[in-house]
Amino acid sequence: MDVTAGDVLISNDKSLLCMETICSFLARSYWADKRSESRIRKSIENSVCYGAYHGGKQIGFARLVTDGATMYWLCDVFIDENYRSYGIGKKLIETITTSEDFKDLLGVLGTKDAHGLYEQYGFHQEQERFMRRMPDFLRSK
């Protein structure tokens, strides 16, 4: 497969989301494997969501819980196993962290194994699993 991040659409349009894809991946994840489909649907309804799409197929996802003024929690991030190592995860996180809606908010997340990815976008490890990203206006001083 020959895919580049440039071939991928990143969108926060919820009408494009494929619930079957999202629920299937989260059921296989270490962090959400016990979440019911109804709980996943409700979490999406009440969050800002981004999808990654290649040829109309959803291949990635990220969900943000936010107050829209001070902070966001980045969660449920995934890239389909068949599309990893093409820079799509980087494009997804870059799109979120540079967006006008989130670049000046405190970002927090939890990860067991992707610290290197998130560090590239200004997140710093705190404790064993948790990381935070300082807002751009504070980091640029």
PDB file of C-alpha atoms in Angstrom:
ATOM      1  CA  MET A   1       0.000   0.000   0.000  1.00  0.00           C
ATOM      2  CA  ASP A   2       1.334   3.417  -0.931  1.00  0.00           C
ATOM      3  CA  VAL A   3      -0.257   6.031   1.309  1.00  0.00           C
ATOM      4  CA  THR A   4       1.052   9.435   2.284  1.00  0.00           C
ATOM      5  CA  ALA A   5      -0.345  11.745   4.940  1.00  0.00           C
ATOM      6  CA  GLY A   6      -1.197  14.083   2.046  1.00  0.00           C
ATOM      7  CA  ASP A   7      -3.628  11.465   0.707  1.00  0.00           C
ATOM      8  CA  VAL A   8      -5.564  11.541   3.964  1.00  0.00           C
ATOM      9  CA  LEU A   9      -8.427  13.828   4.901  1.00  0.00           C
ATOM     10  CA  ILE A  10      -8.513  14.971   8.537  1.00  0.00           C
ATOM     11  CA  SER A  11     -11.922  16.380   9.473  1.00  0.00           C
ATOM     12  CA  ASN A  12     -13.930  17.297  12.552  1.00  0.00           C
ATOM     13  CA  ASP A  13     -17.198  16.792  10.656  1.00  0.00           C
ATOM     14  CA  LYS A  14     -19.074  14.245  12.783  1.00  0.00           C
ATOM     15  CA  SER A  15     -21.322  13.284   9.860  1.00  0.00           C
ATOM     16  CA  LEU A  16     -18.295  11.544   8.293  1.00  0.00           C
ATOM     17  CA  LEU A  17     -17.599   9.331  11.324  1.00  0.00           C
ATOM     18  CA  CYS A  18     -18.131   5.586  10.918  1.00  0.00           C
ATOM     19  CA  MET A  19     -19.452   4.318  14.247  1.00  0.00           C
ATOM     20  CA  GLU A  20     -18.792   0.692  13.289  1.00  0.00           C
ATOM     21  CA  THR A  21     -15.089   1.444  12.683  1.00  0.00           C
ATOM     22  CA  ILE A  22     -14.749   3.438  15.905  1.00  0.00           C
ATOM     23  CA  CYS A  23     -16.545   0.886  18.079  1.00  0.00           C
ATOM     24  CA  SER A  24     -14.586  -1.994  16.546  1.00  0.00           C
ATOM     25  CA  PHE A  25     -11.235  -0.356  17.202  1.00  0.00           C
ATOM     26  CA  LEU A  26     -12.071   0.776  20.723  1.00  0.00           C
ATOM     27  CA  ALA A  27     -13.252  -2.753  21.555  1.00  0.00           C
ATOM     28  CA  ARG A  28      -9.709  -3.943  20.693  1.00  0.00           C
ATOM     29  CA  SER A  29      -7.932  -1.144  22.587  1.00  0.00           C
ATOM     30  CA  TYR A  30      -6.342  -1.469  26.032  1.00  0.00           C
ATOM     31  CA  TRP A  31      -8.122   1.622  27.331  1.00  0.00           C
ATOM     32  CA  ALA A  32     -11.720   1.240  26.111  1.00  0.00           C
ATOM     33  CA  ASP A  33     -12.280  -2.487  25.601  1.00  0.00           C
ATOM     34  CA  LYS A  34     -14.969  -2.547  28.273  1.00  0.00           C
ATOM     35  CA  ARG A  35     -16.913   0.459  26.946  1.00  0.00           C
ATOM     36  CA  SER A  36     -20.346  -0.313  25.548  1.00  0.00           C
ATOM     37  CA  GLU A  37     -21.365   0.898  22.112  1.00  0.00           C
ATOM     38  CA  SER A  38     -24.005   3.153  23.676  1.00  0.00           C
ATOM     39  CA  ARG A  39     -21.374   4.739  25.933  1.00  0.00           C
ATOM     40  CA  ILE A  40     -19.060   5.251  22.957  1.00  0.00           C
ATOM     41  CA  ARG A  41     -21.878   6.898  20.987  1.00  0.00           C
ATOM     42  CA  LYS A  42     -22.724   9.203  23.904  1.00  0.00           C
ATOM     43  CA  SER A  43     -19.055  10.148  24.378  1.00  0.00           C
ATOM     44  CA  ILE A  44     -18.852  11.111  20.701  1.00  0.00           C
ATOM     45  CA  GLU A  45     -22.056  13.153  20.881  1.00  0.00           C
ATOM     46  CA  ASN A  46     -20.619  15.161  23.779  1.00  0.00           C
ATOM     47  CA  SER A  47     -17.094  15.661  22.434  1.00  0.00           C
ATOM     48  CA  VAL A  48     -15.211  17.263  19.580  1.00  0.00           C
ATOM     49  CA  CYS A  49     -14.132  14.460  17.263  1.00  0.00           C
ATOM     50  CA  TYR A  50     -11.672  14.200  14.401  1.00  0.00           C
ATOM     51  CA  GLY A  51     -11.584  11.448  11.826  1.00  0.00           C
ATOM     52  CA  ALA A  52      -8.856  10.463   9.391  1.00  0.00           C
ATOM     53  CA  TYR A  53     -10.064   9.176   6.018  1.00  0.00           C
ATOM     54  CA  HIS A  54      -8.380   7.570   3.031  1.00  0.00           C
ATOM     55  CA  GLY A  55     -10.471   7.064  -0.087  1.00  0.00           C
ATOM     56  CA  GLY A  56     -13.628   7.676   1.932  1.00  0.00           C
ATOM     57  CA  LYS A  57     -12.747   4.957   4.473  1.00  0.00           C
ATOM     58  CA  GLN A  58     -12.259   5.980   8.108  1.00  0.00           C
ATOM     59  CA  ILE A  59      -8.757   4.964   9.185  1.00  0.00           C
ATOM     60  CA  GLY A  60      -8.242   7.066  12.308  1.00  0.00           C
ATOM     61  CA  PHE A  61      -9.971   8.896  15.109  1.00  0.00           C
ATOM     62  CA  ALA A  62      -9.372  11.256  18.012  1.00  0.00           C
ATOM     63  CA  ARG A  63     -11.804  12.608  20.593  1.00  0.00           C
ATOM     64  CA  LEU A  64     -11.432  15.775  22.661  1.00  0.00           C
ATOM     65  CA  VAL A  65     -13.285  16.647  25.839  1.00  0.00           C
ATOM     66  CA  THR A  66     -13.070  20.391  26.385  1.00  0.00           C
ATOM     67  CA  ASP A  67     -14.601  23.436  28.003  1.00  0.00           C
ATOM     68  CA  GLY A  68     -13.519  25.405  24.939  1.00  0.00           C
ATOM     69  CA  ALA A  69     -11.815  28.057  27.056  1.00  0.00           C
ATOM     70  CA  THR A  70      -9.025  26.620  29.206  1.00  0.00           C
ATOM     71  CA  MET A  71      -8.256  22.964  28.455  1.00  0.00           C
ATOM     72  CA  TYR A  72      -8.908  19.811  26.515  1.00  0.00           C
ATOM     73  CA  TRP A  73      -8.385  16.139  27.196  1.00  0.00           C
ATOM     74  CA  LEU A  74      -7.250  14.230  24.112  1.00  0.00           C
ATOM     75  CA  CYS A  75      -8.434  10.622  24.136  1.00  0.00           C
ATOM     76  CA  ASP A  76      -9.457   7.588  22.087  1.00  0.00           C
ATOM     77  CA  VAL A  77      -6.775   8.274  19.482  1.00  0.00           C
ATOM     78  CA  PHE A  78      -6.216   5.489  16.979  1.00  0.00           C
ATOM     79  CA  ILE A  79      -4.950   4.790  13.489  1.00  0.00           C
ATOM     80  CA  ASP A  80      -6.037   1.574  11.756  1.00  0.00           C
ATOM     81  CA  GLU A  81      -3.261  -1.025  12.038  1.00  0.00           C
ATOM     82  CA  ASN A  82      -2.984  -1.259   8.231  1.00  0.00           C
ATOM     83  CA  TYR A  83      -2.298   2.482   7.953  1.00  0.00           C
ATOM     84  CA  ARG A  84       0.336   2.948  10.634  1.00  0.00           C
ATOM     85  CA  SER A  85       3.854   4.197   9.806  1.00  0.00           C
ATOM     86  CA  TYR A  86       2.610   6.546   7.070  1.00  0.00           C
ATOM     87  CA  GLY A  87       2.595   9.725   9.193  1.00  0.00           C
ATOM     88  CA  ILE A  88      -1.183   9.759   9.581  1.00  0.00           C
ATOM     89  CA  GLY A  89      -1.093   9.849  13.386  1.00  0.00           C
ATOM     90  CA  LYS A  90       1.303  12.781  13.192  1.00  0.00           C
ATOM     91  CA  LYS A  91      -0.982  14.609  10.777  1.00  0.00           C
ATOM     92  CA  LEU A  92      -3.967  13.981  13.060  1.00  0.00           C
ATOM     93  CA  ILE A  93      -2.225  15.288  16.197  1.00  0.00           C
ATOM     94  CA  GLU A  94      -0.709  18.248  14.321  1.00  0.00           C
ATOM     95  CA  THR A  95      -4.142  19.209  12.975  1.00  0.00           C
ATOM     96  CA  ILE A  96      -5.582  19.214  16.483  1.00  0.00           C
ATOM     97  CA  THR A  97      -2.733  20.982  18.302  1.00  0.00           C
ATOM     98  CA  THR A  98      -2.399  23.735  15.690  1.00  0.00           C
ATOM     99  CA  SER A  99      -6.114  24.404  15.253  1.00  0.00           C
ATOM    100  CA  GLU A 100      -7.419  27.806  16.298  1.00  0.00           C
ATOM    101  CA  ASP A 101      -9.804  26.044  18.697  1.00  0.00           C
ATOM    102  CA  PHE A 102      -7.102  24.198  20.667  1.00  0.00           C
ATOM    103  CA  LYS A 103      -3.649  25.761  20.200  1.00  0.00           C
ATOM    104  CA  ASP A 104      -4.052  28.124  23.157  1.00  0.00           C
ATOM    105  CA  LEU A 105      -5.667  25.608  25.517  1.00  0.00           C
ATOM    106  CA  LEU A 106      -3.930  23.323  28.008  1.00  0.00           C
ATOM    107  CA  GLY A 107      -3.894  19.828  26.513  1.00  0.00           C
ATOM    108  CA  VAL A 108      -3.779  16.654  28.609  1.00  0.00           C
ATOM    109  CA  LEU A 109      -3.787  12.990  27.660  1.00  0.00           C
ATOM    110  CA  GLY A 110      -2.948   9.563  28.961  1.00  0.00           C
ATOM    111  CA  THR A 111      -0.832   7.063  27.033  1.00  0.00           C
ATOM    112  CA  LYS A 112       1.004   3.883  27.831  1.00  0.00           C
ATOM    113  CA  ASP A 113       3.189   3.688  24.743  1.00  0.00           C
ATOM    114  CA  ALA A 114       3.022   6.759  22.465  1.00  0.00           C
ATOM    115  CA  HIS A 115       4.971   9.367  24.420  1.00  0.00           C
ATOM    116  CA  GLY A 116       7.354   9.989  21.509  1.00  0.00           C
ATOM    117  CA  LEU A 117       4.515  10.886  19.156  1.00  0.00           C
ATOM    118  CA  TYR A 118       2.918  13.394  21.499  1.00  0.00           C
ATOM    119  CA  GLU A 119       6.224  14.961  22.573  1.00  0.00           C
ATOM    120  CA  GLN A 120       6.699  16.099  18.961  1.00  0.00           C
ATOM    121  CA  TYR A 121       3.645  18.332  19.452  1.00  0.00           C
ATOM    122  CA  GLY A 122       4.567  19.938  22.751  1.00  0.00           C
ATOM    123  CA  PHE A 123       3.223  17.420  25.263  1.00  0.00           C
ATOM    124  CA  HIS A 124       5.518  16.600  28.192  1.00  0.00           C
ATOM    125  CA  GLN A 125       5.420  13.472  30.312  1.00  0.00           C
ATOM    126  CA  GLU A 126       4.232  13.840  33.873  1.00  0.00           C
ATOM    127  CA  GLN A 127       4.321  10.859  36.175  1.00  0.00           C
ATOM    128  CA  GLU A 128       4.347   7.496  34.441  1.00  0.00           C
ATOM    129  CA  ARG A 129       1.490   7.772  31.918  1.00  0.00           C
ATOM    130  CA  PHE A 130       0.119  11.272  31.868  1.00  0.00           C
ATOM    131  CA  MET A 131       1.280  14.137  29.749  1.00  0.00           C
ATOM    132  CA  ARG A 132       0.252  17.725  29.214  1.00  0.00           C
ATOM    133  CA  ARG A 133       0.793  20.324  26.547  1.00  0.00           C
ATOM    134  CA  MET A 134       1.165  23.931  27.563  1.00  0.00           C
ATOM    135  CA  PRO A 135      -0.796  26.449  25.460  1.00  0.00           C
ATOM    136  CA  ASP A 136       1.181  28.037  22.625  1.00  0.00           C
ATOM    137  CA  PHE A 137       0.967  31.511  24.148  1.00  0.00           C
ATOM    138  CA  LEU A 138       2.823  30.264  27.263  1.00  0.00           C
ATOM    139  CA  ARG A 139       5.365  28.081  25.430  1.00  0.00           C
ATOM    140  CA  SER A 140       6.502  30.861  23.092  1.00  0.00           C
ATOM    141  CA  LYS A 141       7.741  33.178  25.886  1.00  0.00           C
TER     142      LYS A 141
END
